[in-house]
C-alpha cells in the first residue's frame, strides 16, 4: 500500500513539473510593438568588449523610440547573455526565436558564436545583424554585417605600416580562426609588397606569460626596426602589451593590432602609447554625428564610459538604426525575406560617417581608418581613406 | 504453491528500492514532456537527456567504483568531435583544405563509420588512460588531478589542431539525425527527442544490469576497500579498466546525441568547465545509484535554463546574478544534503527501515518476557 | 600545422633548432627561471592546503584574482606602497581564509567530494561577486619598478627579479614557519597523527584554521604580486588553474621541495620548447611529460620519507 502511495505522489509531482514548464514563456506577438532580440556577452571572457555594444544598442533603441519608433510602433527588445560560449549562443538565439518570437536579432561578437547560430537562423528564418569586424569569409544569407572586413582594414593597415614604420613584420596571433585568418592574409600582403616576415607565432588563448615570445622577438629582430603585428584576444593582448613595454622593447619595435581600441588604450596607459590600431571608427572622429552620439552616450552612461566607446559599439549603434530603417520599409509585412531585402542600399549618417549597405554582399561601405594611441589614452587618426570602400568578403 | 509464489513476488516487489520508482517517475515525466511543451523546451530537454547519459556514465565510474574523474568531458567531447569532423568532411565545408582523412580517421568518411568511431575512440582513450594509470596504482586524488590535466590539455589540443577541428570556432553539425550527415535529413526537434529518449532507456537498462550483477558488486568493493579485495583474489585493475572503458563509450554516445541536438561542437565540450559541471550534477543528485545522476542533471540544468531566462527578462543587469545564485545553491546543498538529493532520500528511508526493525525486535522481546 | 600532430612536431623542432642561437637559448633559460619562480609562488598556497590538509581547494585561483584586485585598489588607486600592499594582501586573504575555514571547510574534512563541491561553489561565488562588484572594465596595475637590466644580450625586467625575491621570501618564510616555530611543529604533528596530537592537548581545530588561512594568504600574496603582469579582471584565475594544479601534483602533494623542483622543470620545459616550436605545443608536451612522470612516481618526485618537509 505504501509503495502505491509513493508512486501516486511521484506521478503527481511529475505532472506538476510538466505543467509548470509547459506554461512558461509563451509570449504572443503584440501588434503594437516590434520585438527584436539583443544577444551579447554580459558575462564571460569578452564581456568587457561587449559592454559598449550592449550600451550602444540600448541607446539607439531609446532614441528611435523617443523619435516615434518604427512607423509609430515602439521597438521592444529582449536581451540574452551568451557568455562568450557558442553553445550558449545557439541556445539563447533559439530561445529568442521560439519563445520570445523576435522578428530580428542584433548582436554577437565572436566569430565562433556567429557561425554556430547560422543554422538556427536558417532553420527558423530569422535575420541577424552582426556588428563586429571579422575575417570576411563565407558570409551567410541570413546575416547583415555592419562591421569592417579585411579589405577595409588589413588591406590598408599593412601598406601603411610598411611605408611609415618598417618593412619587417613579426606576426603574433591567438590560436583562433579570426587571428589565424588575419595573419595569413597579412603574410600574402607583405610578400606582395616586398616586406619581410621575420616570425609567425600562434599562442593559446589563455597565455598570460609572454617572456619566451618576447625573447624570440628580440633575438630574431635584432636591431632592425620591426612591426609587431599582434592579434591577441582580450586578456592575452593586454598582458602582451604590458610585458612588451616592461621589457623595454617599445622604443625598438612598434606594435600594431586590430584588437587595440579605446577600451584598451584607456586601461593600458603607457604600454599602449605609440601603437597602431585599425578600425573604421575611432572615438576621436570630429563630426557632428559623432559628437551627438558621444554626448548622448555620456548622458546615459557617464563620461568615463564614453572615453572607452569603441568601433564595435558604434557599429552596434549603426546596426540598430539600419535595422529600424529596414523595418520601416517593411510596413506591416515583417518577414525575414523582406527585412533582408530592405537592407539593400540603405544608408545612415553614422558617427563614423555616412555608411551604405551593399546589396550584393549585405556588408557596409565604410572608410578605413588607422589610428595611433596618444599619451592621454585617446586614439588619434593618422590615416583615413578618401572615400568609403566597397566591402569584398570572400565567399 | 501459488500462495507461496505470490508471497515471494510480493516480498521482491517490496524490496525494490524506492529509487527505482523515482526512475520510473522521471521516465514518465520525460515521455509526457514533449506533448505539452513548445519546440524550444523540447530542444533544451533533448540536450539535457544527452547530459543525463553523460552523468550516468560518470556515476558508474565515480559512484560505484570510487574513481573520481575530473576530466570526463574528454571522452564526451571526443565522441562529439568524431561526428563533427565527419560531418564537416562529408559536406565539404569551406574551411576544410585537406583532401583525405589520415588513416586513423578514415572511418569518418561514412556516417555509420563516424557513429562507430564516436563510440570506439572514447573507449580507446579511456582504455589507454586506464592502462597507464591503473597499472601504476594511481588512485584517489592523483587520478582526479591527472584526468583534470588531461581535459585541460585536450582543450588546448583541440583548438590547436584547427585543420580538423576548426579550432576555436567549432564545427557546425547540420543534420539532426543519428546516422546521416546530409543537409536534407533532419528530424524535427520532436522526433529527435524520442530518439535520445530511446538511447537513454537503453543505457539505463544496461547500467542497471551491470550494477546489479556480480561485476557491479566487485566495483563497489573496489570503492570501499580495494586492498581487501585483492586478498580475495580479484584483480581490481582489470575491473577498473573494464568500467572505465564502458563509461568512456557511454560518454562518447552522450557526446554524439548532444552534438546532434545542439547543432554544433566546440572546444568547451572537452574542457574543464564541462568536466566540473558533470561532477556537480552527480554530486548534487547523489552518487552510487543511477537515479542521483539523472535527478541531479535534470534539476540543475532545468534550474539553470529557467534562471537565466527569468533573470534576463527581469533586467539585463540581473543576468550575471544567476551564476551567483547557483554558487550559493551548491553551497547550500553541500551543507544540507551532502549525500545529494537521492542519497539523502535513501539515507532517510534506511533510517526509517532500521527504526521499524528495531521496533519489531523490541516488541518481540516484550512479548517474550510476558 | 601541415599534416597530423606527430611528424609535424618533429619537422618543426628540427627546423627550429637550426635557427636557435646561443643568446636566444640563454635568454630563454633566464626568463624560464623567472617564470618558474612565478609558478612556484602561485602554487605555494595550494601545496600548503593540499599537502597538509588533504583538501583540494578549487577556489585557489580565485584567491589569486582576489589578491590582484586588492593590489589594484590599494597600490594603484590608493597609492599605498607596494610592499605594504603585498603584506596587506596576505593579511586580508588570511582573515578571509579563516572565515572560509570556520564556516565552510571545517565541516568536510576527509570527505573529498563535499570539499570539492564546496570549494567549487565558493569559486563561483567569488568570481561572480568580483564581476558584480568590480565591474567589467580592464584594470591596470603599474609596475612598481620599470628598469630593465641588460647583461650582454640577455635582459631581465627588474620586476621579474623582484617577483623571484618575493617568491623566495614566501618559500623561506613558509619553511621557517613549518620547521622552526612551535605552530609549525603543531601543523606537522596534526598531519602525521591527528589523534595523538589531540591527546597531547593541542587544539587541532585551531591548527587547521591557521594552516588553511596561511595557504589562502599565500594565494592572495601571489595574486597581488602578479597583478602588474597582465590586467586585473574577474577571469584572472582561469588561466592559472591547470598549471598550478599540475605543478602541485607532480611535485608530490605533500612536499614543498618537490613543488620547487617541479616548478622549474615545468616552466623551463615550456620556455625551451616554445623556443623551438610554439607555446601551445610546448604546454601540451610538457603537461604530457608531467603526467608520465606522475605515473612513474605517483608519490611525486620528492616525497617526504616520513619526516622531511
mmCIF file of N, CA and C in Angstrom, chain C residues 64-179:
data_model
loop_
_atom_site.group_PDB
_atom_site.id
_atom_site.type_symbol
_atom_site.label_atom_id
_atom_site.label_comp_id
_atom_site.label_asym_id
_atom_site.label_seq_id
_atom_site.Cartn_x
_atom_site.Cartn_y
_atom_site.Cartn_z
ATOM 1 N N UNK C 64 43.830 34.055 -6.091
ATOM 2 C CA UNK C 64 44.812 34.815 -6.863
ATOM 3 C C UNK C 64 44.152 36.073 -7.419
ATOM 4 N N UNK C 65 42.960 35.879 -7.951
ATOM 5 C CA UNK C 65 42.235 37.003 -8.527
ATOM 6 C C UNK C 65 41.935 38.047 -7.469
ATOM 7 N N UNK C 66 41.529 37.563 -6.296
ATOM 8 C CA UNK C 66 41.221 38.483 -5.203
ATOM 9 C C UNK C 66 42.448 39.291 -4.817
ATOM 10 N N UNK C 67 43.586 38.608 -4.703
ATOM 11 C CA UNK C 67 44.828 39.295 -4.367
ATOM 12 C C UNK C 67 45.163 40.360 -5.398
ATOM 13 N N UNK C 68 44.924 40.043 -6.672
ATOM 14 C CA UNK C 68 45.221 41.019 -7.718
ATOM 15 C C UNK C 68 44.337 42.253 -7.573
ATOM 16 N N UNK C 69 43.059 42.040 -7.260
ATOM 17 C CA UNK C 69 42.164 43.185 -7.076
ATOM 18 C C UNK C 69 42.581 44.029 -5.876
ATOM 19 N N UNK C 70 43.006 43.329 -4.801
ATOM 20 C CA UNK C 70 43.467 44.075 -3.627
ATOM 21 C C UNK C 70 44.652 44.937 -4.021
ATOM 22 N N UNK C 71 45.555 44.345 -4.804
ATOM 23 C CA UNK C 71 46.727 45.107 -5.247
ATOM 24 C C UNK C 71 46.274 46.324 -6.045
ATOM 25 N N UNK C 72 45.288 46.143 -6.911
ATOM 26 C CA UNK C 72 44.828 47.264 -7.716
ATOM 27 C C UNK C 72 44.304 48.382 -6.841
ATOM 28 N N UNK C 73 43.398 48.031 -5.931
ATOM 29 C CA UNK C 73 42.765 49.090 -5.164
ATOM 30 C C UNK C 73 43.706 49.733 -4.157
ATOM 31 N N UNK C 74 44.608 48.953 -3.589
ATOM 32 C CA UNK C 74 45.489 49.536 -2.575
ATOM 33 C C UNK C 74 46.664 50.261 -3.217
ATOM 34 N N UNK C 75 47.286 49.598 -4.179
ATOM 35 C CA UNK C 75 48.513 50.170 -4.716
ATOM 36 C C UNK C 75 48.219 51.180 -5.814
ATOM 37 N N UNK C 76 47.367 50.797 -6.763
ATOM 38 C CA UNK C 76 47.135 51.653 -7.906
ATOM 39 C C UNK C 76 46.236 52.833 -7.550
ATOM 40 N N UNK C 77 45.176 52.570 -6.873
ATOM 41 C CA UNK C 77 44.198 53.615 -6.619
ATOM 42 C C UNK C 77 44.554 54.440 -5.387
ATOM 43 N N UNK C 78 44.915 53.757 -4.308
ATOM 44 C CA UNK C 78 45.157 54.499 -3.081
ATOM 45 C C UNK C 78 46.637 54.794 -2.856
ATOM 46 N N UNK C 79 47.475 54.350 -3.750
ATOM 47 C CA UNK C 79 48.906 54.659 -3.700
ATOM 48 C C UNK C 79 49.578 54.255 -2.411
ATOM 49 N N UNK C 80 49.131 53.130 -1.878
ATOM 50 C CA UNK C 80 49.823 52.576 -0.714
ATOM 51 C C UNK C 80 51.097 51.918 -1.239
ATOM 52 N N UNK C 81 52.214 52.041 -0.539
ATOM 53 C CA UNK C 81 53.468 51.453 -1.020
ATOM 54 C C UNK C 81 53.325 49.971 -1.333
ATOM 55 N N UNK C 82 54.070 49.536 -2.330
ATOM 56 C CA UNK C 82 53.875 48.200 -2.883
ATOM 57 C C UNK C 82 54.081 47.101 -1.855
ATOM 58 N N UNK C 83 55.181 47.215 -1.090
ATOM 59 C CA UNK C 83 55.482 46.155 -0.127
ATOM 60 C C UNK C 83 54.352 46.049 0.901
ATOM 61 N N UNK C 84 53.888 47.224 1.331
ATOM 62 C CA UNK C 84 52.798 47.229 2.299
ATOM 63 C C UNK C 84 51.555 46.579 1.692
ATOM 64 N N UNK C 85 51.329 46.855 0.389
ATOM 65 C CA UNK C 85 50.171 46.242 -0.276
ATOM 66 C C UNK C 85 50.277 44.718 -0.249
ATOM 67 N N UNK C 86 51.488 44.231 -0.510
ATOM 68 C CA UNK C 86 51.656 42.770 -0.500
ATOM 69 C C UNK C 86 51.312 42.200 0.866
ATOM 70 N N UNK C 87 51.844 42.873 1.900
ATOM 71 C CA UNK C 87 51.596 42.367 3.259
ATOM 72 C C UNK C 87 50.105 42.425 3.568
ATOM 73 N N UNK C 88 49.481 43.554 3.214
ATOM 74 C CA UNK C 88 48.049 43.688 3.457
ATOM 75 C C UNK C 88 47.263 42.630 2.691
ATOM 76 N N UNK C 89 47.707 42.373 1.476
ATOM 77 C CA UNK C 89 47.023 41.361 0.675
ATOM 78 C C UNK C 89 47.064 40.012 1.380
ATOM 79 N N UNK C 90 48.257 39.670 1.889
ATOM 80 C CA UNK C 90 48.381 38.407 2.629
ATOM 81 C C UNK C 90 47.425 38.394 3.819
ATOM 82 N N UNK C 91 47.417 39.504 4.589
ATOM 83 C CA UNK C 91 46.613 39.526 5.802
ATOM 84 C C UNK C 91 45.126 39.424 5.499
ATOM 85 N N UNK C 92 44.684 40.207 4.499
ATOM 86 C CA UNK C 92 43.257 40.175 4.168
ATOM 87 C C UNK C 92 42.838 38.774 3.746
ATOM 88 N N UNK C 93 43.642 38.159 2.893
ATOM 89 C CA UNK C 93 43.281 36.819 2.442
ATOM 90 C C UNK C 93 43.411 35.804 3.567
ATOM 91 N N UNK C 94 44.333 36.060 4.504
ATOM 92 C CA UNK C 94 44.458 35.190 5.670
ATOM 93 C C UNK C 94 43.162 35.212 6.460
ATOM 94 N N UNK C 95 42.684 36.429 6.732
ATOM 95 C CA UNK C 95 41.450 36.552 7.511
ATOM 96 C C UNK C 95 40.277 35.946 6.760
ATOM 97 N N UNK C 96 40.239 36.215 5.439
ATOM 98 C CA UNK C 96 39.181 35.623 4.635
ATOM 99 C C UNK C 96 39.245 34.104 4.708
ATOM 100 N N UNK C 97 40.474 33.583 4.656
ATOM 101 C CA UNK C 97 40.662 32.137 4.755
ATOM 102 C C UNK C 97 40.135 31.599 6.071
ATOM 103 N N UNK C 98 40.352 32.361 7.144
ATOM 104 C CA UNK C 98 39.858 31.921 8.446
ATOM 105 C C UNK C 98 38.340 31.797 8.411
ATOM 106 N N UNK C 99 37.705 32.831 7.869
ATOM 107 C CA UNK C 99 36.245 32.804 7.749
ATOM 108 C C UNK C 99 35.781 31.586 6.973
ATOM 109 N N UNK C 100 36.424 31.389 5.823
ATOM 110 C CA UNK C 100 36.015 30.283 4.962
ATOM 111 C C UNK C 100 36.187 28.958 5.675
ATOM 112 N N UNK C 101 37.313 28.820 6.375
ATOM 113 C CA UNK C 101 37.586 27.555 7.052
ATOM 114 C C UNK C 101 36.545 27.282 8.103
ATOM 115 N N UNK C 102 36.249 28.300 8.898
ATOM 116 C CA UNK C 102 35.328 28.086 10.012
ATOM 117 C C UNK C 102 33.917 27.828 9.511
ATOM 118 N N UNK C 103 33.517 28.591 8.493
ATOM 119 C CA UNK C 103 32.136 28.466 8.046
ATOM 120 C C UNK C 103 31.933 27.261 7.134
ATOM 121 N N UNK C 104 32.901 27.029 6.259
ATOM 122 C CA UNK C 104 32.657 26.030 5.221
ATOM 123 C C UNK C 104 33.514 24.777 5.338
ATOM 124 N N UNK C 105 34.829 24.968 5.245
ATOM 125 C CA UNK C 105 35.706 23.811 5.031
ATOM 126 C C UNK C 105 35.722 22.853 6.209
ATOM 127 N N UNK C 106 35.644 23.425 7.398
ATOM 128 C CA UNK C 106 35.829 22.640 8.608
ATOM 129 C C UNK C 106 34.916 21.422 8.664
ATOM 130 N N UNK C 107 33.706 21.580 8.080
ATOM 131 C CA UNK C 107 32.727 20.515 8.250
ATOM 132 C C UNK C 107 32.979 19.331 7.345
ATOM 133 N N UNK C 108 33.923 19.483 6.422
ATOM 134 C CA UNK C 108 34.010 18.446 5.405
ATOM 135 C C UNK C 108 35.355 17.762 5.331
ATOM 136 N N UNK C 109 36.115 17.804 6.417
ATOM 137 C CA UNK C 109 37.420 17.149 6.358
ATOM 138 C C UNK C 109 37.260 15.659 6.128
ATOM 139 N N UNK C 110 38.072 15.132 5.217
ATOM 140 C CA UNK C 110 38.000 13.707 4.956
ATOM 141 C C UNK C 110 36.987 13.363 3.890
ATOM 142 N N UNK C 111 36.060 14.257 3.614
ATOM 143 C CA UNK C 111 35.057 13.950 2.602
ATOM 144 C C UNK C 111 35.424 14.699 1.330
ATOM 145 N N UNK C 112 36.060 13.957 0.430
ATOM 146 C CA UNK C 112 36.628 14.599 -0.749
ATOM 147 C C UNK C 112 35.593 15.267 -1.642
ATOM 148 N N UNK C 113 34.505 14.557 -1.925
ATOM 149 C CA UNK C 113 33.519 15.106 -2.859
ATOM 150 C C UNK C 113 32.894 16.370 -2.299
ATOM 151 N N UNK C 114 32.632 16.338 -0.975
ATOM 152 C CA UNK C 114 31.986 17.519 -0.390
ATOM 153 C C UNK C 114 32.903 18.720 -0.421
ATOM 154 N N UNK C 115 34.206 18.513 -0.091
ATOM 155 C CA UNK C 115 35.115 19.659 -0.138
ATOM 156 C C UNK C 115 35.212 20.177 -1.555
ATOM 157 N N UNK C 116 35.261 19.254 -2.493
ATOM 158 C CA UNK C 116 35.342 19.667 -3.882
ATOM 159 C C UNK C 116 34.160 20.540 -4.258
ATOM 160 N N UNK C 117 32.958 20.047 -3.967
ATOM 161 C CA UNK C 117 31.757 20.803 -4.259
ATOM 162 C C UNK C 117 31.777 22.156 -3.569
ATOM 163 N N UNK C 118 32.128 22.123 -2.269
ATOM 164 C CA UNK C 118 32.085 23.365 -1.510
ATOM 165 C C UNK C 118 33.060 24.383 -2.083
ATOM 166 N N UNK C 119 34.295 23.958 -2.371
ATOM 167 C CA UNK C 119 35.259 24.918 -2.909
ATOM 168 C C UNK C 119 34.858 25.354 -4.311
ATOM 169 N N UNK C 120 34.219 24.455 -5.047
ATOM 170 C CA UNK C 120 33.762 24.859 -6.372
ATOM 171 C C UNK C 120 32.692 25.924 -6.262
ATOM 172 N N UNK C 121 31.708 25.696 -5.368
ATOM 173 C CA UNK C 121 30.676 26.702 -5.157
ATOM 174 C C UNK C 121 31.293 28.018 -4.730
ATOM 175 N N UNK C 122 32.271 27.929 -3.841
ATOM 176 C CA UNK C 122 32.944 29.131 -3.372
ATOM 177 C C UNK C 122 33.616 29.871 -4.519
ATOM 178 N N UNK C 123 34.266 29.117 -5.419
ATOM 179 C CA UNK C 123 34.969 29.786 -6.514
ATOM 180 C C UNK C 123 33.981 30.495 -7.432
ATOM 181 N N UNK C 124 32.816 29.871 -7.662
ATOM 182 C CA UNK C 124 31.812 30.545 -8.493
ATOM 183 C C UNK C 124 31.358 31.835 -7.824
ATOM 184 N N UNK C 125 31.093 31.736 -6.508
ATOM 185 C CA UNK C 125 30.607 32.916 -5.796
ATOM 186 C C UNK C 125 31.635 34.038 -5.855
ATOM 187 N N UNK C 126 32.911 33.684 -5.595
ATOM 188 C CA UNK C 126 33.952 34.711 -5.616
ATOM 189 C C UNK C 126 34.036 35.380 -6.988
ATOM 190 N N UNK C 127 34.000 34.543 -8.029
ATOM 191 C CA UNK C 127 34.145 35.082 -9.378
ATOM 192 C C UNK C 127 32.985 36.004 -9.719
ATOM 193 N N UNK C 128 31.767 35.572 -9.433
ATOM 194 C CA UNK C 128 30.615 36.387 -9.779
ATOM 195 C C UNK C 128 30.560 37.649 -8.938
ATOM 196 N N UNK C 129 30.914 37.545 -7.653
ATOM 197 C CA UNK C 129 30.936 38.736 -6.817
ATOM 198 C C UNK C 129 31.930 39.748 -7.373
ATOM 199 N N UNK C 130 33.089 39.230 -7.799
ATOM 200 C CA UNK C 130 34.086 40.135 -8.371
ATOM 201 C C UNK C 130 33.523 40.825 -9.605
ATOM 202 N N UNK C 131 32.825 40.055 -10.442
ATOM 203 C CA UNK C 131 32.243 40.641 -11.647
ATOM 204 C C UNK C 131 31.241 41.724 -11.285
ATOM 205 N N UNK C 132 30.388 41.425 -10.300
ATOM 206 C CA UNK C 132 29.333 42.365 -9.958
ATOM 207 C C UNK C 132 29.894 43.589 -9.261
ATOM 208 N N UNK C 133 30.804 43.355 -8.297
ATOM 209 C CA UNK C 133 31.288 44.483 -7.503
ATOM 210 C C UNK C 133 32.299 45.318 -8.289
ATOM 211 N N UNK C 134 33.245 44.643 -8.949
ATOM 212 C CA UNK C 134 34.317 45.396 -9.575
ATOM 213 C C UNK C 134 34.044 45.744 -11.020
ATOM 214 N N UNK C 135 33.035 45.172 -11.602
ATOM 215 C CA UNK C 135 32.689 45.541 -12.957
ATOM 216 C C UNK C 135 33.569 44.879 -13.995
ATOM 217 N N UNK C 136 33.350 45.281 -15.217
ATOM 218 C CA UNK C 136 33.980 44.565 -16.315
ATOM 219 C C UNK C 136 35.152 45.293 -16.928
ATOM 220 N N UNK C 137 35.421 46.513 -16.539
ATOM 221 C CA UNK C 137 36.465 47.225 -17.271
ATOM 222 C C UNK C 137 37.833 46.661 -16.934
ATOM 223 N N UNK C 138 38.748 46.828 -17.860
ATOM 224 C CA UNK C 138 40.116 46.374 -17.629
ATOM 225 C C UNK C 138 40.777 47.264 -16.596
ATOM 226 N N UNK C 139 41.377 46.660 -15.599
ATOM 227 C CA UNK C 139 42.073 47.440 -14.601
ATOM 228 C C UNK C 139 43.555 47.151 -14.709
ATOM 229 N N UNK C 140 44.329 48.193 -14.725
ATOM 230 C CA UNK C 140 45.750 48.002 -14.942
ATOM 231 C C UNK C 140 46.518 48.424 -13.707
ATOM 232 N N UNK C 141 47.457 47.577 -13.284
ATOM 233 C CA UNK C 141 48.339 47.951 -12.183
ATOM 234 C C UNK C 141 49.713 48.241 -12.776
ATOM 235 N N UNK C 142 50.258 49.397 -12.453
ATOM 236 C CA UNK C 142 51.568 49.738 -12.994
ATOM 237 C C UNK C 142 52.657 48.915 -12.337
ATOM 238 N N UNK C 143 53.714 48.668 -13.060
ATOM 239 C CA UNK C 143 54.883 48.017 -12.469
ATOM 240 C C UNK C 143 55.486 48.940 -11.411
ATOM 241 N N UNK C 144 55.792 48.432 -10.245
ATOM 242 C CA UNK C 144 56.415 49.290 -9.229
ATOM 243 C C UNK C 144 57.824 49.716 -9.631
ATOM 244 N N UNK C 145 58.526 48.876 -10.384
ATOM 245 C CA UNK C 145 59.811 49.314 -10.920
ATOM 246 C C UNK C 145 59.819 48.974 -12.405
ATOM 247 N N UNK C 146 60.410 49.835 -13.195
ATOM 248 C CA UNK C 146 60.336 49.580 -14.626
ATOM 249 C C UNK C 146 61.673 49.391 -15.280
ATOM 250 N N UNK C 147 62.703 49.324 -14.520
ATOM 251 C CA UNK C 147 64.033 49.244 -15.083
ATOM 252 C C UNK C 147 64.261 47.893 -15.748
ATOM 253 N N UNK C 148 65.002 47.912 -16.825
ATOM 254 C CA UNK C 148 65.360 46.648 -17.457
ATOM 255 C C UNK C 148 66.864 46.465 -17.342
ATOM 256 N N UNK C 149 67.267 45.327 -16.848
ATOM 257 C CA UNK C 149 68.704 45.084 -16.648
ATOM 258 C C UNK C 149 69.248 44.335 -17.853
ATOM 259 N N UNK C 150 70.343 44.829 -18.375
ATOM 260 C CA UNK C 150 70.946 44.160 -19.525
ATOM 261 C C UNK C 150 72.286 43.561 -19.167
ATOM 262 N N UNK C 151 72.440 42.273 -19.410
ATOM 263 C CA UNK C 151 73.746 41.652 -19.241
ATOM 264 C C UNK C 151 74.111 41.080 -20.588
ATOM 265 N N UNK C 152 75.037 41.729 -21.277
ATOM 266 C CA UNK C 152 75.355 41.255 -22.637
ATOM 267 C C UNK C 152 74.114 41.332 -23.518
ATOM 268 N N UNK C 153 73.707 40.202 -24.028
ATOM 269 C CA UNK C 153 72.499 40.233 -24.867
ATOM 270 C C UNK C 153 71.262 39.794 -24.095
ATOM 271 N N UNK C 154 71.488 39.439 -22.842
ATOM 272 C CA UNK C 154 70.346 38.969 -22.055
ATOM 273 C C UNK C 154 69.746 40.150 -21.316
ATOM 274 N N UNK C 155 68.441 40.172 -21.266
ATOM 275 C CA UNK C 155 67.800 41.219 -20.480
ATOM 276 C C UNK C 155 66.853 40.586 -19.478
ATOM 277 N N UNK C 156 66.738 41.228 -18.344
ATOM 278 C CA UNK C 156 65.751 40.792 -17.344
ATOM 279 C C UNK C 156 65.026 42.039 -16.874
ATOM 280 N N UNK C 157 63.704 41.962 -16.853
ATOM 281 C CA UNK C 157 62.987 43.089 -16.265
ATOM 282 C C UNK C 157 63.213 43.053 -14.762
ATOM 283 N N UNK C 158 63.487 44.212 -14.180
ATOM 284 C CA UNK C 158 63.784 44.203 -12.755
ATOM 285 C C UNK C 158 62.580 43.731 -11.955
ATOM 286 N N UNK C 159 61.375 43.915 -12.506
ATOM 287 C CA UNK C 159 60.227 43.463 -11.741
ATOM 288 C C UNK C 159 60.198 41.940 -11.654
ATOM 289 N N UNK C 160 60.679 41.293 -12.699
ATOM 290 C CA UNK C 160 60.738 39.833 -12.647
ATOM 291 C C UNK C 160 61.661 39.399 -11.525
ATOM 292 N N UNK C 161 62.785 40.128 -11.369
ATOM 293 C CA UNK C 161 63.699 39.798 -10.278
ATOM 294 C C UNK C 161 63.005 39.970 -8.932
ATOM 295 N N UNK C 162 62.230 41.039 -8.830
ATOM 296 C CA UNK C 162 61.510 41.262 -7.573
ATOM 297 C C UNK C 162 60.549 40.123 -7.315
ATOM 298 N N UNK C 163 59.900 39.658 -8.379
ATOM 299 C CA UNK C 163 58.993 38.520 -8.214
ATOM 300 C C UNK C 163 59.745 37.307 -7.689
ATOM 301 N N UNK C 164 60.961 37.079 -8.236
ATOM 302 C CA UNK C 164 61.753 35.950 -7.729
ATOM 303 C C UNK C 164 62.023 36.119 -6.246
ATOM 304 N N UNK C 165 62.350 37.373 -5.866
ATOM 305 C CA UNK C 165 62.640 37.626 -4.454
ATOM 306 C C UNK C 165 61.407 37.348 -3.605
ATOM 307 N N UNK C 166 60.260 37.883 -4.043
ATOM 308 C CA UNK C 166 59.023 37.659 -3.286
ATOM 309 C C UNK C 166 58.762 36.172 -3.140
ATOM 310 N N UNK C 167 58.965 35.457 -4.253
ATOM 311 C CA UNK C 167 58.715 34.019 -4.232
ATOM 312 C C UNK C 167 59.631 33.338 -3.219
ATOM 313 N N UNK C 168 60.912 33.706 -3.227
ATOM 314 C CA UNK C 168 61.849 33.104 -2.277
ATOM 315 C C UNK C 168 61.454 33.442 -0.847
ATOM 316 N N UNK C 169 61.083 34.706 -0.635
ATOM 317 C CA UNK C 169 60.693 35.105 0.713
ATOM 318 C C UNK C 169 59.521 34.265 1.190
ATOM 319 N N UNK C 170 58.526 34.102 0.294
ATOM 320 C CA UNK C 170 57.354 33.313 0.673
ATOM 321 C C UNK C 170 57.760 31.877 0.989
ATOM 322 N N UNK C 171 58.610 31.320 0.149
ATOM 323 C CA UNK C 171 59.032 29.933 0.348
ATOM 324 C C UNK C 171 59.797 29.787 1.657
ATOM 325 N N UNK C 172 60.794 30.651 1.827
ATOM 326 C CA UNK C 172 61.614 30.557 3.044
ATOM 327 C C UNK C 172 60.765 30.812 4.269
ATOM 328 N N UNK C 173 59.897 31.816 4.163
ATOM 329 C CA UNK C 173 59.021 32.106 5.288
ATOM 330 C C UNK C 173 58.191 30.902 5.678
ATOM 331 N N UNK C 174 57.618 30.246 4.668
ATOM 332 C CA UNK C 174 56.800 29.080 4.972
ATOM 333 C C UNK C 174 57.638 27.958 5.563
ATOM 334 N N UNK C 175 58.832 27.749 5.004
ATOM 335 C CA UNK C 175 59.694 26.694 5.539
ATOM 336 C C UNK C 175 60.042 26.966 6.997
ATOM 337 N N UNK C 176 60.367 28.242 7.281
ATOM 338 C CA UNK C 176 60.682 28.587 8.667
ATOM 339 C C UNK C 176 59.484 28.334 9.563
ATOM 340 N N UNK C 177 58.320 28.758 9.055
ATOM 341 C CA UNK C 177 57.102 28.575 9.840
ATOM 342 C C UNK C 177 56.901 27.109 10.179
ATOM 343 N N UNK C 178 57.077 26.260 9.163
ATOM 344 C CA UNK C 178 56.781 24.839 9.371
ATOM 345 C C UNK C 178 57.840 24.181 10.244
ATOM 346 N N UNK C 179 59.095 24.570 10.021
ATOM 347 C CA UNK C 179 60.155 23.808 10.687
ATOM 348 C C UNK C 179 60.658 24.408 11.980
#
